[in-house]
Each structure stands twice: as C-alpha cells, then as structure tokens.
XYZ file of C-alpha atoms in Angstrom:
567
model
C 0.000 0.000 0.000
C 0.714 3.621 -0.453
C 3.009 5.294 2.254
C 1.930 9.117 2.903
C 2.167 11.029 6.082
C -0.609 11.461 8.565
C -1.318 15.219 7.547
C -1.895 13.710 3.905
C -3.862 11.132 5.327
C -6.280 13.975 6.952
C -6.518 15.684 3.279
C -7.404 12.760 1.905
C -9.956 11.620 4.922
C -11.329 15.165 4.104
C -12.270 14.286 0.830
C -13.776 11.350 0.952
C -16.176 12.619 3.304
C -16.701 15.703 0.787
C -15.737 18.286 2.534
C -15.196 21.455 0.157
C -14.518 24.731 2.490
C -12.279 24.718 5.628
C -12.852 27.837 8.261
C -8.702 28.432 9.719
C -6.148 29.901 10.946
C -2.029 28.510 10.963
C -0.111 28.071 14.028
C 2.801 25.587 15.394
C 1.335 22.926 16.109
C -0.679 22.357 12.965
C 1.705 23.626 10.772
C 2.879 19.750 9.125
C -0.976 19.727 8.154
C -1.531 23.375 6.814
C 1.543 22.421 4.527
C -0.177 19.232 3.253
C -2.975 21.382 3.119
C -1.029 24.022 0.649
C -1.367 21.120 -2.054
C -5.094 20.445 -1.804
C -5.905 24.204 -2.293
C -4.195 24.618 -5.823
C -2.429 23.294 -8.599
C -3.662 19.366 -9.566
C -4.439 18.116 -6.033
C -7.055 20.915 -5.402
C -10.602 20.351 -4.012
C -10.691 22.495 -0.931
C -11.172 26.388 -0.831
C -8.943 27.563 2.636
C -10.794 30.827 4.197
C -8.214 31.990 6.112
C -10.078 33.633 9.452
C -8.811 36.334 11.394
C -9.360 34.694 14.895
C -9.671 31.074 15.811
C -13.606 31.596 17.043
C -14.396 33.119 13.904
C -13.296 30.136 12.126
C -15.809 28.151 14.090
C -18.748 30.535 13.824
C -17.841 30.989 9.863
C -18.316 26.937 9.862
C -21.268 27.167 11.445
C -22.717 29.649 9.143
C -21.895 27.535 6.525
C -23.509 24.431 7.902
C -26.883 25.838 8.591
C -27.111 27.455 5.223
C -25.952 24.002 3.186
C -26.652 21.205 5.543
C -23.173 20.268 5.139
C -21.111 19.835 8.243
C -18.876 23.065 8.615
C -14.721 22.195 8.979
C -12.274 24.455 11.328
C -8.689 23.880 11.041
C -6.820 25.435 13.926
C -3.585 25.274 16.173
C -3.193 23.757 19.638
C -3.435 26.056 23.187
C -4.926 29.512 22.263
C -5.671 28.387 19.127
C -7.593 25.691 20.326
C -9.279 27.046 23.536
C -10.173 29.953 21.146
C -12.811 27.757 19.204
C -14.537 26.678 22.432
C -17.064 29.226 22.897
C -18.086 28.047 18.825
C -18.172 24.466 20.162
C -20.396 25.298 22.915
C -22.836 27.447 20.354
C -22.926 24.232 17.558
C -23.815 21.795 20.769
C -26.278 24.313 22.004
C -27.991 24.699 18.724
C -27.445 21.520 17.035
C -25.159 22.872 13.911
C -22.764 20.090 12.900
C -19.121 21.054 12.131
C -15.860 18.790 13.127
C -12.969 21.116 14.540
C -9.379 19.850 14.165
C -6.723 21.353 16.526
C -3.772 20.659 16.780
C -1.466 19.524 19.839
C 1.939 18.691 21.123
C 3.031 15.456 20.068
C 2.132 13.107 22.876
C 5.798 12.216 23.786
C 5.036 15.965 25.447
C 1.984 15.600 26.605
C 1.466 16.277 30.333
C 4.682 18.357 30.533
C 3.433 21.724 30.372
C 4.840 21.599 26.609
C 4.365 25.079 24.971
C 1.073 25.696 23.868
C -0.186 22.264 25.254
C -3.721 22.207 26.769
C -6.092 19.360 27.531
C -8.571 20.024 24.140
C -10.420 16.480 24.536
C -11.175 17.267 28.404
C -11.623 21.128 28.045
C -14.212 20.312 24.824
C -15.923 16.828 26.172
C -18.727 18.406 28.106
C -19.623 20.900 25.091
C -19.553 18.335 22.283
C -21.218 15.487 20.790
C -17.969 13.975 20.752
C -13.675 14.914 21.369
C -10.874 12.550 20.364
C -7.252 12.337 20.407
C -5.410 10.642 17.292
C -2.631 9.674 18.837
C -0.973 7.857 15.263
C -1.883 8.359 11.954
C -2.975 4.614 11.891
C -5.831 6.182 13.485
C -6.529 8.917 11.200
C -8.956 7.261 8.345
C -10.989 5.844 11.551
C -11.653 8.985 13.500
C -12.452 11.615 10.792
C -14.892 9.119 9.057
C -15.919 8.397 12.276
C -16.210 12.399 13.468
C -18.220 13.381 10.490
C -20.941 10.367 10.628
C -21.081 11.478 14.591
C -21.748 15.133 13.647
C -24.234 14.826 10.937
C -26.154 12.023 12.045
C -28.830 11.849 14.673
C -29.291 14.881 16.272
C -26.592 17.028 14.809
C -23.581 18.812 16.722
C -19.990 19.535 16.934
C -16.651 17.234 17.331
C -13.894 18.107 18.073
C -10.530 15.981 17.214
C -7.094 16.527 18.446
C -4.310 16.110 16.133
C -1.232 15.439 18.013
C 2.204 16.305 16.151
C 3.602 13.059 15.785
C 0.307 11.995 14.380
C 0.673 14.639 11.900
C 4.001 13.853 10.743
C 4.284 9.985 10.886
C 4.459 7.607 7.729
C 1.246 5.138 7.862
C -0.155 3.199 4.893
C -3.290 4.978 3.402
C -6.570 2.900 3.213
C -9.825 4.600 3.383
C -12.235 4.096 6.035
C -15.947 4.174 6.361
C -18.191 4.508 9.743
C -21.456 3.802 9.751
C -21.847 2.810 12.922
C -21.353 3.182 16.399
C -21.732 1.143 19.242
C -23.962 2.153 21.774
C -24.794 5.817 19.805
C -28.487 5.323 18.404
C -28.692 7.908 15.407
C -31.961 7.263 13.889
C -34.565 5.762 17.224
C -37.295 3.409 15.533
C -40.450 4.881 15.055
C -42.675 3.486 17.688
C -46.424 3.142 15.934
C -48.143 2.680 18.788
C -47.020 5.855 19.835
C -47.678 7.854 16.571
C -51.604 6.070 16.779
C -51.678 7.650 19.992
C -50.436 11.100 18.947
C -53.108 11.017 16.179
C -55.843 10.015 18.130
C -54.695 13.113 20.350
C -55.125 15.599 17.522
C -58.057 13.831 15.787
C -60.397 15.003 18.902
C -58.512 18.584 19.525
C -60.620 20.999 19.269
C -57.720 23.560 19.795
C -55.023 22.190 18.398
C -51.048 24.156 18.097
C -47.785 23.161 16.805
C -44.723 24.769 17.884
C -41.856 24.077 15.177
C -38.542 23.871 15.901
C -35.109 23.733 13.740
C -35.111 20.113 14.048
C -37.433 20.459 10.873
C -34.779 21.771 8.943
C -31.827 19.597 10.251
C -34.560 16.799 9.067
C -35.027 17.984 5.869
C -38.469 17.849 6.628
C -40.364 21.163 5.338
C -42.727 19.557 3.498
C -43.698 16.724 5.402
C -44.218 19.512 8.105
C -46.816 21.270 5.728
C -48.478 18.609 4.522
C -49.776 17.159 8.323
C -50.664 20.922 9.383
C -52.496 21.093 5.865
C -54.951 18.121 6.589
C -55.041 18.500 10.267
C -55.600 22.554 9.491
C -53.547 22.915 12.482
C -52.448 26.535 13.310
C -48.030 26.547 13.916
C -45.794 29.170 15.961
C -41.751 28.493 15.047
C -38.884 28.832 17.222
C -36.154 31.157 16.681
C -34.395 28.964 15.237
C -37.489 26.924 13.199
C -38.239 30.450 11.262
C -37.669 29.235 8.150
C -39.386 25.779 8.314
C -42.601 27.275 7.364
C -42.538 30.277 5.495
C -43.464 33.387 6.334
C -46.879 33.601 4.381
C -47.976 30.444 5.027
C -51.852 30.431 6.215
C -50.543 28.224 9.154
C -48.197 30.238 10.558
C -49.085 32.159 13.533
C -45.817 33.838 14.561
C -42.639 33.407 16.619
C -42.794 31.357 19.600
C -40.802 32.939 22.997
C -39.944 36.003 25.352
C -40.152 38.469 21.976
C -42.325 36.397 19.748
C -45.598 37.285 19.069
C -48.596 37.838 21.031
C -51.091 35.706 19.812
C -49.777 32.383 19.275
C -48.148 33.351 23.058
C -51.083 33.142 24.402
C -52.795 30.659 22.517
C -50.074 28.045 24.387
C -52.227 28.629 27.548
C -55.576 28.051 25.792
C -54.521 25.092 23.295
C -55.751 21.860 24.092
C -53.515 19.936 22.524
C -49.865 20.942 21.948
C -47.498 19.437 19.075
C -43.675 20.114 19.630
C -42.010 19.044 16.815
C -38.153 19.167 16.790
C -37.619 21.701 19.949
C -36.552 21.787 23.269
C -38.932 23.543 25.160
C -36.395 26.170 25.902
C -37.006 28.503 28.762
C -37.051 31.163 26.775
C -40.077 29.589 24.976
C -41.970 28.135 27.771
C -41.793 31.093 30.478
C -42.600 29.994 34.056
C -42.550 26.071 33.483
C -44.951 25.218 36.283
C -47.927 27.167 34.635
C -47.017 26.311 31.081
C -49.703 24.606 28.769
C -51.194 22.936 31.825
C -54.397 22.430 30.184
C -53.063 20.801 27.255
C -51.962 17.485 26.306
C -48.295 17.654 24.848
C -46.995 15.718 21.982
C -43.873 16.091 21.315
C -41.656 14.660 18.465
C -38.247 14.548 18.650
C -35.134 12.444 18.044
C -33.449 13.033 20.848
C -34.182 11.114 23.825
C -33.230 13.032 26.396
C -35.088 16.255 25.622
C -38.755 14.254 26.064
C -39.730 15.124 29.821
C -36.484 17.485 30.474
C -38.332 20.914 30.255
C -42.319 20.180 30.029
C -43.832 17.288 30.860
C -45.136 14.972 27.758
C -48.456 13.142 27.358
C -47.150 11.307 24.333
C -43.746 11.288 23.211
C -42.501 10.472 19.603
C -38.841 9.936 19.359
C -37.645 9.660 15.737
C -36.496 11.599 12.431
C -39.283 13.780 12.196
C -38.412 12.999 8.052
C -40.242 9.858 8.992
C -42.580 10.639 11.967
C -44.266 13.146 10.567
C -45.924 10.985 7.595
C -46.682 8.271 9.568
C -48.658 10.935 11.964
C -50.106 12.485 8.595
C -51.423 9.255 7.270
C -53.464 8.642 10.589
C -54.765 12.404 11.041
C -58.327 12.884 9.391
C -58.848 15.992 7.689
C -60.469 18.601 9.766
C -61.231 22.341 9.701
C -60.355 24.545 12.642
C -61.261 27.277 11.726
C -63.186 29.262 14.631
C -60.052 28.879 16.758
C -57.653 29.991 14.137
C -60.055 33.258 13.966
C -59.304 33.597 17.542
C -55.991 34.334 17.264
C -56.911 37.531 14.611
C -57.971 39.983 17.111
C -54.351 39.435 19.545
C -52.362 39.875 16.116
C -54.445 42.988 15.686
C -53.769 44.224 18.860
C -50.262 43.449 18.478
C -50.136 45.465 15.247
C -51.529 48.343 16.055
C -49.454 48.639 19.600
C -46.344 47.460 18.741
C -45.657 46.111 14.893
C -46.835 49.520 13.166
C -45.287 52.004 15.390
C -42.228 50.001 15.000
C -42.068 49.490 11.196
C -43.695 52.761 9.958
C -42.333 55.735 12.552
C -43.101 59.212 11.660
C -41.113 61.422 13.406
C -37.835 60.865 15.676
C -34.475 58.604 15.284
C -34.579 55.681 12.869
C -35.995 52.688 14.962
C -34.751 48.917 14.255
C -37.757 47.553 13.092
C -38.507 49.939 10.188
C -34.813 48.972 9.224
C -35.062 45.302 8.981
C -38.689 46.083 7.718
C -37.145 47.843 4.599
C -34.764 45.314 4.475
C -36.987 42.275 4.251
C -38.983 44.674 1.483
C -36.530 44.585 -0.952
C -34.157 41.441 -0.103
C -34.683 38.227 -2.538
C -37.112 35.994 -1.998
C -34.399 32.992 -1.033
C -31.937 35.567 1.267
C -30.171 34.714 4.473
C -31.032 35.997 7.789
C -28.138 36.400 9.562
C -27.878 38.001 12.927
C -25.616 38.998 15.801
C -27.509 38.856 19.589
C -29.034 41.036 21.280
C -31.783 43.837 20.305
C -30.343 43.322 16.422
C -31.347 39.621 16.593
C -34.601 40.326 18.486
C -35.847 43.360 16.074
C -34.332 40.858 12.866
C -35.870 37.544 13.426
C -39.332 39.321 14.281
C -39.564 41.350 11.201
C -37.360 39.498 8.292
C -39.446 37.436 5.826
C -38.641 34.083 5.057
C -39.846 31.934 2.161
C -37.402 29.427 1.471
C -35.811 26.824 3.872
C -32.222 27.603 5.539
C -32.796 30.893 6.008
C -31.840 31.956 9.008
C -28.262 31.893 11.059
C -28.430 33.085 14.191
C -26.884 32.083 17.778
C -29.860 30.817 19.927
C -28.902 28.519 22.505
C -25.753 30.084 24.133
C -26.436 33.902 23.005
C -22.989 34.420 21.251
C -22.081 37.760 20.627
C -19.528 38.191 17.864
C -21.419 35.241 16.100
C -22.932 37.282 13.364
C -20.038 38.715 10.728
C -18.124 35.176 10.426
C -21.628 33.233 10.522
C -22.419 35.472 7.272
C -18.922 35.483 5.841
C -19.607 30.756 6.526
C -23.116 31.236 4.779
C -21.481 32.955 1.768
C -19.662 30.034 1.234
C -22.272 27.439 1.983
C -25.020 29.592 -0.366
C -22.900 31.168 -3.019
C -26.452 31.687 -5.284
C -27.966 33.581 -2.104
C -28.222 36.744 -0.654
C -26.745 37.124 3.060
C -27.956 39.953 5.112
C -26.541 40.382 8.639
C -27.855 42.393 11.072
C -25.267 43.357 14.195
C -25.758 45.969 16.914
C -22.062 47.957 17.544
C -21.625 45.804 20.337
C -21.551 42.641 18.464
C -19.694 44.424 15.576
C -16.760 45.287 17.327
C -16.845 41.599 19.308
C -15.824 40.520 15.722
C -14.432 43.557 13.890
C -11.409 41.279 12.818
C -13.339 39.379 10.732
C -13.740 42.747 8.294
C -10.123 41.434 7.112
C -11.240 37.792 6.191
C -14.388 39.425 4.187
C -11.749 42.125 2.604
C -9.700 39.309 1.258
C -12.542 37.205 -0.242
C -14.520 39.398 -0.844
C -17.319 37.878 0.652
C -20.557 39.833 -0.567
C -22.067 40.064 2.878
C -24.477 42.614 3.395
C -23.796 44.407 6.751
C -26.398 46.106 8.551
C -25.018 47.559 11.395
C -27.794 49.434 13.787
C -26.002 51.444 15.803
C -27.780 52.766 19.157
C -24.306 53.785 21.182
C -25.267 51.062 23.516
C -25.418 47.579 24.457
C -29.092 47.900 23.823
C -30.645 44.437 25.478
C -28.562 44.810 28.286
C -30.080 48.327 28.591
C -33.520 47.786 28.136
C -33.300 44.868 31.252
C -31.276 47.850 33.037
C -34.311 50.037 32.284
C -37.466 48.019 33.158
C -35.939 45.849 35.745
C -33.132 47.727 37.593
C -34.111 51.378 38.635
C -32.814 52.534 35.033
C -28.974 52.077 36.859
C -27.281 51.691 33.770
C -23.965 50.060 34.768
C -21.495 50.065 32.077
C -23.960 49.651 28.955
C -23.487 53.173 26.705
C -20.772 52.226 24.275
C -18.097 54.959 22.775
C -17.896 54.049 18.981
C -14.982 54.427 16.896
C -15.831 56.052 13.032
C -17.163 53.385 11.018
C -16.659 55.039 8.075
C -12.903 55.313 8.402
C -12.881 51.335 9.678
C -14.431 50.670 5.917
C -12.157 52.689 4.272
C -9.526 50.551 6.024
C -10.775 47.426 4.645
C -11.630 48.877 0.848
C -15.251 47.998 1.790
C -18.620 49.786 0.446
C -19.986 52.424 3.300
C -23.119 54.717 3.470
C -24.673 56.314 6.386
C -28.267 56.379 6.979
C -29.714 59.292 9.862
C -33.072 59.668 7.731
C -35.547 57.922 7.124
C -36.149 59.717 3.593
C -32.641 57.863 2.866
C -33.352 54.317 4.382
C -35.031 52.873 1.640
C -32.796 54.340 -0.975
C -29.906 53.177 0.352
C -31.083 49.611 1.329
C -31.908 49.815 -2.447
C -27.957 50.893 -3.177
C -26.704 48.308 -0.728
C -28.599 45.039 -1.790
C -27.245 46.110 -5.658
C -23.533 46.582 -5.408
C -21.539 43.674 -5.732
C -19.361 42.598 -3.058
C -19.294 42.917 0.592
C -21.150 46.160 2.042
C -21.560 47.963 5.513
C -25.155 50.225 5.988
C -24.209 52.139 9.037
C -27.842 53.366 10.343
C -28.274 55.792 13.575
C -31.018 53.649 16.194
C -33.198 55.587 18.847
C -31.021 55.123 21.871
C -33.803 54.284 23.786
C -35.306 52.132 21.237
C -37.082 48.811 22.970
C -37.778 45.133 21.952
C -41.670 44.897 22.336
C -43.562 42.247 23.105
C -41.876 41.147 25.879
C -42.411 38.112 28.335
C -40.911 39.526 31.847
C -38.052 36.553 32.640
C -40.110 34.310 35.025
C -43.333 34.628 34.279
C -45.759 32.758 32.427
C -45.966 32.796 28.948
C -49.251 34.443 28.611
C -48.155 37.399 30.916
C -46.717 39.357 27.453
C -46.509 42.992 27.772
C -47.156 44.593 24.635
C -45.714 48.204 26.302
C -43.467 49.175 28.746
C-alpha cells in the first residue's frame, strides 16, 4: 500500500467525506498539516477552498454559518493552546444549537503531553462536556478511523460539533493509506425506531382537539423535513408558531403560521399556548425562553412532542405522548393517521391578539413618523426589498430580536443566528460561513455595535474574499438588550452599557469595503436599495433611537401568557 504522512492522510480523509470549504487559521502545532494542506488548495491536487479567518472563534462561527445554510457539516482547522481554547465558545454554540461542524486542533506530540509543553492544553477534556464527541489521534494509523468516524457522529442523529485533536507526531508519521468508512457506532443510536403505537396515539390526540397548536422547531430543517411539516398541518388545518431557530421551516406567508414562539415572539400564538388543548412540539426543546414559568405552562393541554433526541422528552415540560424519531419519517406516519379537519373558529381567535399586536407594537415600529430611525422599520425595509431565497443572519441582542421578528422568510435555511448560548460576535463570520455554503444567495446580517466590534477582525477575512455580505449595522451607542433589562428591571442604573464608537466610516475605508450612512428615514429605503445592488461585501451604518425597545416582551419568570405589549 501507499506510504503518505498522517497530515496527507487527513486531506485525503477530508475528501472522501466531501468536505469542500475549511474555516482556519495557521499556528505551530498544525503547521505539518496546513503544509499538506497548501497542495489540496491549488495546482492538480485541489478540491478544498482555505478561508483563512482572522481569529480562531471566527473560524468556528464561519463553519457554522456555513452548515446551517448548506446542511453540510462546517470544517475548522486550527492550532493547539490559544488556538484551540479559542474555538470553544463556537463548540459550545454548535452543541447548544445543534449545527454540525468537526474542529481539528492541533497539539503537542504526545511524547510531550502532560509536561506543560508550549502551547499544550487538555482540548479532549476542556471540549468533552460541550460536544457530541472529542478525540485524540494519537498515530496516523488512526486517522482514516476517527475523521470518518467524526463526520458520521456530527451529521447524524441529532446534529452537533466534534472536536478531534491532532497530536504532532500523528501529523508527521508515515502510515499506509486505506480509506475508512463509519457507519456505525456502538452504543450511539442515530436514527430511534419509530414506535407506531405511539404515533396512533399522537393522532388520536389531535383527531379530537378541538384547539389544536404546533410549535416548530429547527429540528425540521436539520430533518429535511419542510414539506412533510406542511403537509400534516395542511390536513389537520392545524395553526403553527416556530422557534427562533425553526423560522424558516414554514414560510413566512404560510396560512398556518401564527408567529414566533418565545420572550419576543408574538402575542397571539403566546397566548394561545395557555388556551390550546392539545400541543405538538415538533423538533424543539422547550427552551425557557419559549416556555416562560414552566410550572404554569400549557397545563391544560396534552403535549406531543416529536423529537429524536431522547433526552429532551420530559427534560423541560412534561409529555403526554412522546414520539422519538427523524421527524423525516414521523411526521408521515402521523399524517397518514390524522383525518382531515377544519379549525377554523379557533384559528379566527388568534386575529384579534395579532391585531392588537399590530396596532401597539408592529406599526409604530415598522412605519415611525417622526424621531431617530428605529430597528424595526430597518429590517422592515430590508426584508422589502431582499430576494425571496436571502439569508437571515444576525448577531444577539436587540439586532437579533428586532431581525428575526420582522425578516421574511420563504425558502428553507434561512436563518443563522446564535440561539442557545447567546454568542455575541457570532454574526459577521456566521455570514462570511453562509457565503460560502449559499454562493447563489443573498446574506444579510444584522449586528448591533456591540456585536460588531466583538468581531471587527473578521472585516479582514471578508476584505480578502470578498465575501458579498451585506452588513447592517444598527447602531444605538449602547449595548441595547442589556439596557432595556437595566431600564425596566433595575431602577434605570445603567452600569457600564453606553458604548463609545470608533468612526465606522474610516474602519471601511480601512478594509476597501462599500460604506453609506443612513440618519433619515427619507434615505433608508434608498440606500437599502444601493446596498442590496452593489456587488461585493457592504456595511449600511444606520443611527437607532437610543432608547429604542424590543416589544412584546415576556418579563423573565413569568408565564408565557403574561406578554406585555408596552413598557
């Protein structure tokens, strides 16, 4: 057999598993593999395009990005020690929210190991509690094995991140190359079998609802299961409220849809959790920020929920009937037993709460008349004139709040955002990953100047590949969530929130990137219209209502129906 060395053997392993687009950055430790690597990015050998990252947790982010857009799992290439630790808080975000991406980091070679080595740190122990799974290769024997073995872990099942450390030696060792495929792990149950009993049960649930709501989660989209979605609430004429992170399972316009689920979702379907008589969870967690106070939620309902991970039925909300598989095959078995109904008179219900809702909060936030530009009205004429297939791609915070409410979304994998650990920083390199993962789609990312400068670096890795982004940065002066909490919960005391901004204009000059200012609202749509049509990579700086507030909001605590739709 062929004799190569182990950082060839990690190219190759690459390959065969597809991979096209690695998120890095060089150091030390990794350096045998980035010059393997300088083979497979040009000249005969080439099938990967290297995005070289300006900081090791952008490279992570950027692969997430990419893996939510494509469905792909998202590579980071990275050095041991800083390098390493550096991707954590990424790891802990792809666990959180289910993205799958395999990071490889390099280490000492394990003759050093345990001797305080330079730039040695304990990556499989630092990264085991935040991943689906972290493994050493010790010798390239072992490199075919694990990466097959890493990427069938990360895309399978209930997606999430792995995390492999690549020790020196490993790299740089002679080891006959023969390619390896894992299917299968012992003990590690990807795809549960559908249990019909329980999916009879479910149906016969929903077949006598007379109030019936599903709440849709992202695990629809990691299933690849839009449709099959559409077609059950179709015949079951069953109204649907989506996660954060579900937006884009049903699309916007959909006669279904009744809004975003959570703390600033929307009113209606909010409420209608405490009135529903029987509720559907399909892919989602039940987090907090969902549910509210836990011991009043949906107690008059029975709960379905469908999921494919095991250990979320009964962890947040207790479950009447519990269907754990691929909802890409639960939900047509429920759809076949479902009878057709019409719902109608409780759909109606919900009009008058989205009317009050629109009238109090939606229209004075989209369509201001006098005063400061408000965030809504700019992601409102935004979503106006953005293609029908864009990305939503957000930092956290009041950006993400004011985006996700008021973007449109009609196709699936639309939306990149940081839900489960509330990453700041996440939203430039997510964009700059979904570029790469959706070259054919527009990417529009939303950051408040808080989360702007958390990643400012990043400015560099869009300058150099030109990554056509589309930067809207909403800039209030302050860390605006933080604020409003300050505000309604603590006396106003605003400890340490007001931000001094540097001259955004100047910062891109810097990077040769496309700038306009927006302080009227005679300019917004104008220059959203200027912005979405030059090619390339563009920053719309636009001047926010310091005071401006993320309405309706749940107070953190209380139940879910306890939404105030003012301060």
């Amino acid at each position: 057999m062929e004799k190569i060395t182990g950082s060839e053997a990690l190219m190759r392993a690459l390959q065969a598993e597809g991979v096209t687009t690695i998120f890095g950055y060089p150091g030390g430790s990794i350096m045998p593999t980035y010059d393997a690597l300088y083979d497979y990015t040009r000249g005969p050998k080439k099938c990967f395009d290297h995005i070289l990252v300006r900081h090791e947790q952008a490279a992570v982010h950027a692969a997430e990005g990419f893996a939510r857009v494509s469905g792909q799992v998202g590579v980071s290439l990275v050095t041991s020690g800083p390098g390493a630790t550096n991707t954590l808080t990424g790891v802990a975000d792809a666990m959180l929210d289910s993205t799958p991406i395999v990071v490889i980091a390099g280490q000492v070679a394990i003759s050093a190991l345990g001797t305080d080595a330079f730039q040695e740190v304990d990556l499989v122990g630092l990264a085991q509690p935040i991943s689906k799974w972290s493994y050493q290769i010790r010798h390239a024997d072992d490199i075919a094995w694990a990466v097959s073995r890493a990427f069938y872990i990360a895309r399978s099942g209930r997606p999430g991140p792995v995390v492999l450390d690549f020790p020196r030696n490993a790299q740089v060792e002679q080891v006959e190359w023969k390619p390896r495929k894992v299917d299968f792990v012992r003990s590690y149950v990807a795809l549960p079998k559908l249990d019909m009993d329980a999916v009879s049960q479910a149906a016969e649930l929903i077949n006598q609802a007379k109030r019936p709501l599903a709440l849709v989660g992202q695990g629809v989209e990691l299933g690849n299961a839009q449709e099959e979605l559409k077609a059950l609430l179709e015949k079951a004429d069953i109204p649907a409220g989506r996660t954060m992170l579900g937006l884009s399972a049903l699309p916007s316009d959909h006669p279904l849809n009744v809004g975003m689920l959570g703390m600033h979702g929307n009113y209606a379907v909010n409420l209608k959790e405490q009135e529903c008589d029987v509720l559907i969870a399909i892919g989602m967690r039940f987090s907090d920020r969902v549910t509210g106070n836990t011991k009043t939620y949906a107690k008059q309902a029975k709960v379905i929920h469908l999921d494919i991970d095991r250990s979320e039925i009964d962890k947040n909300v207790r479950t009447d009937v519990a269907v754990v598989a691929d909802c890409k095959e639960s939900l047509p078995a429920l759809t076949r037993l479902v009878r057709e109904n019409n719902h109608q008179a409780w759909r109606d219900s919900f009009k008058s709460l989205d009317q009050m809702e629109r009238e109090k909060v939606i229209e004075p936030a989209i369509h201001p008349t006098t005063g400061p530009l408000l965030m809504g009205e700019v992601v409102n004429a935004v979503a106006l004139q953005a293609a029908d297939d864009a990305v939503l791609v957000t930092d956290v915070g009041q950006n993400q709040l004011f985006a996700t409410r008021y973007f449109k979304y009609h196709h699936k994998r639309s939306i990149c955002t940081s839900g489960g650990l509330g990453t700041m920083g996440y939203g430039m390199p997510a964009a700059i990953g979904a570029t790469f993962g959706a070259p054919s789609r527009q990417v529009c990312c939303f950051m408040g100047d808080g989360g702007f400068q958390m990643c400012i670096e990043e400015l560099g890795t869009i300058m150099e590949q030109q990554s056509p982004v589309k930067m809207i940065l909403m800039n209030n002066n302050y860390l605006g969530n933080v604020r409003q909490w300050q505000d309604m919960f603590w006396q106003r005391r605003q400890s340490f929130t007001r931000m001094m901004n540097p001259d955004y204009q100047l910062i891109a000059q810097g990077y040769g990137i496309a700038y306009e200012a927006v302080t009227d609202r005679q300019q917004l749509a104008a220059a959203v219209q200027k912005m979405l049509a030059t090619p390339g990579p563009y920053i719309l700086e636009c001047a926010i209502l310091e005071d401006d507030d993320v309405l309706p909001m749940t107070p953190p605590g209380m139940n879910v129906d306890q939404m105030m739709l003012e301060v």
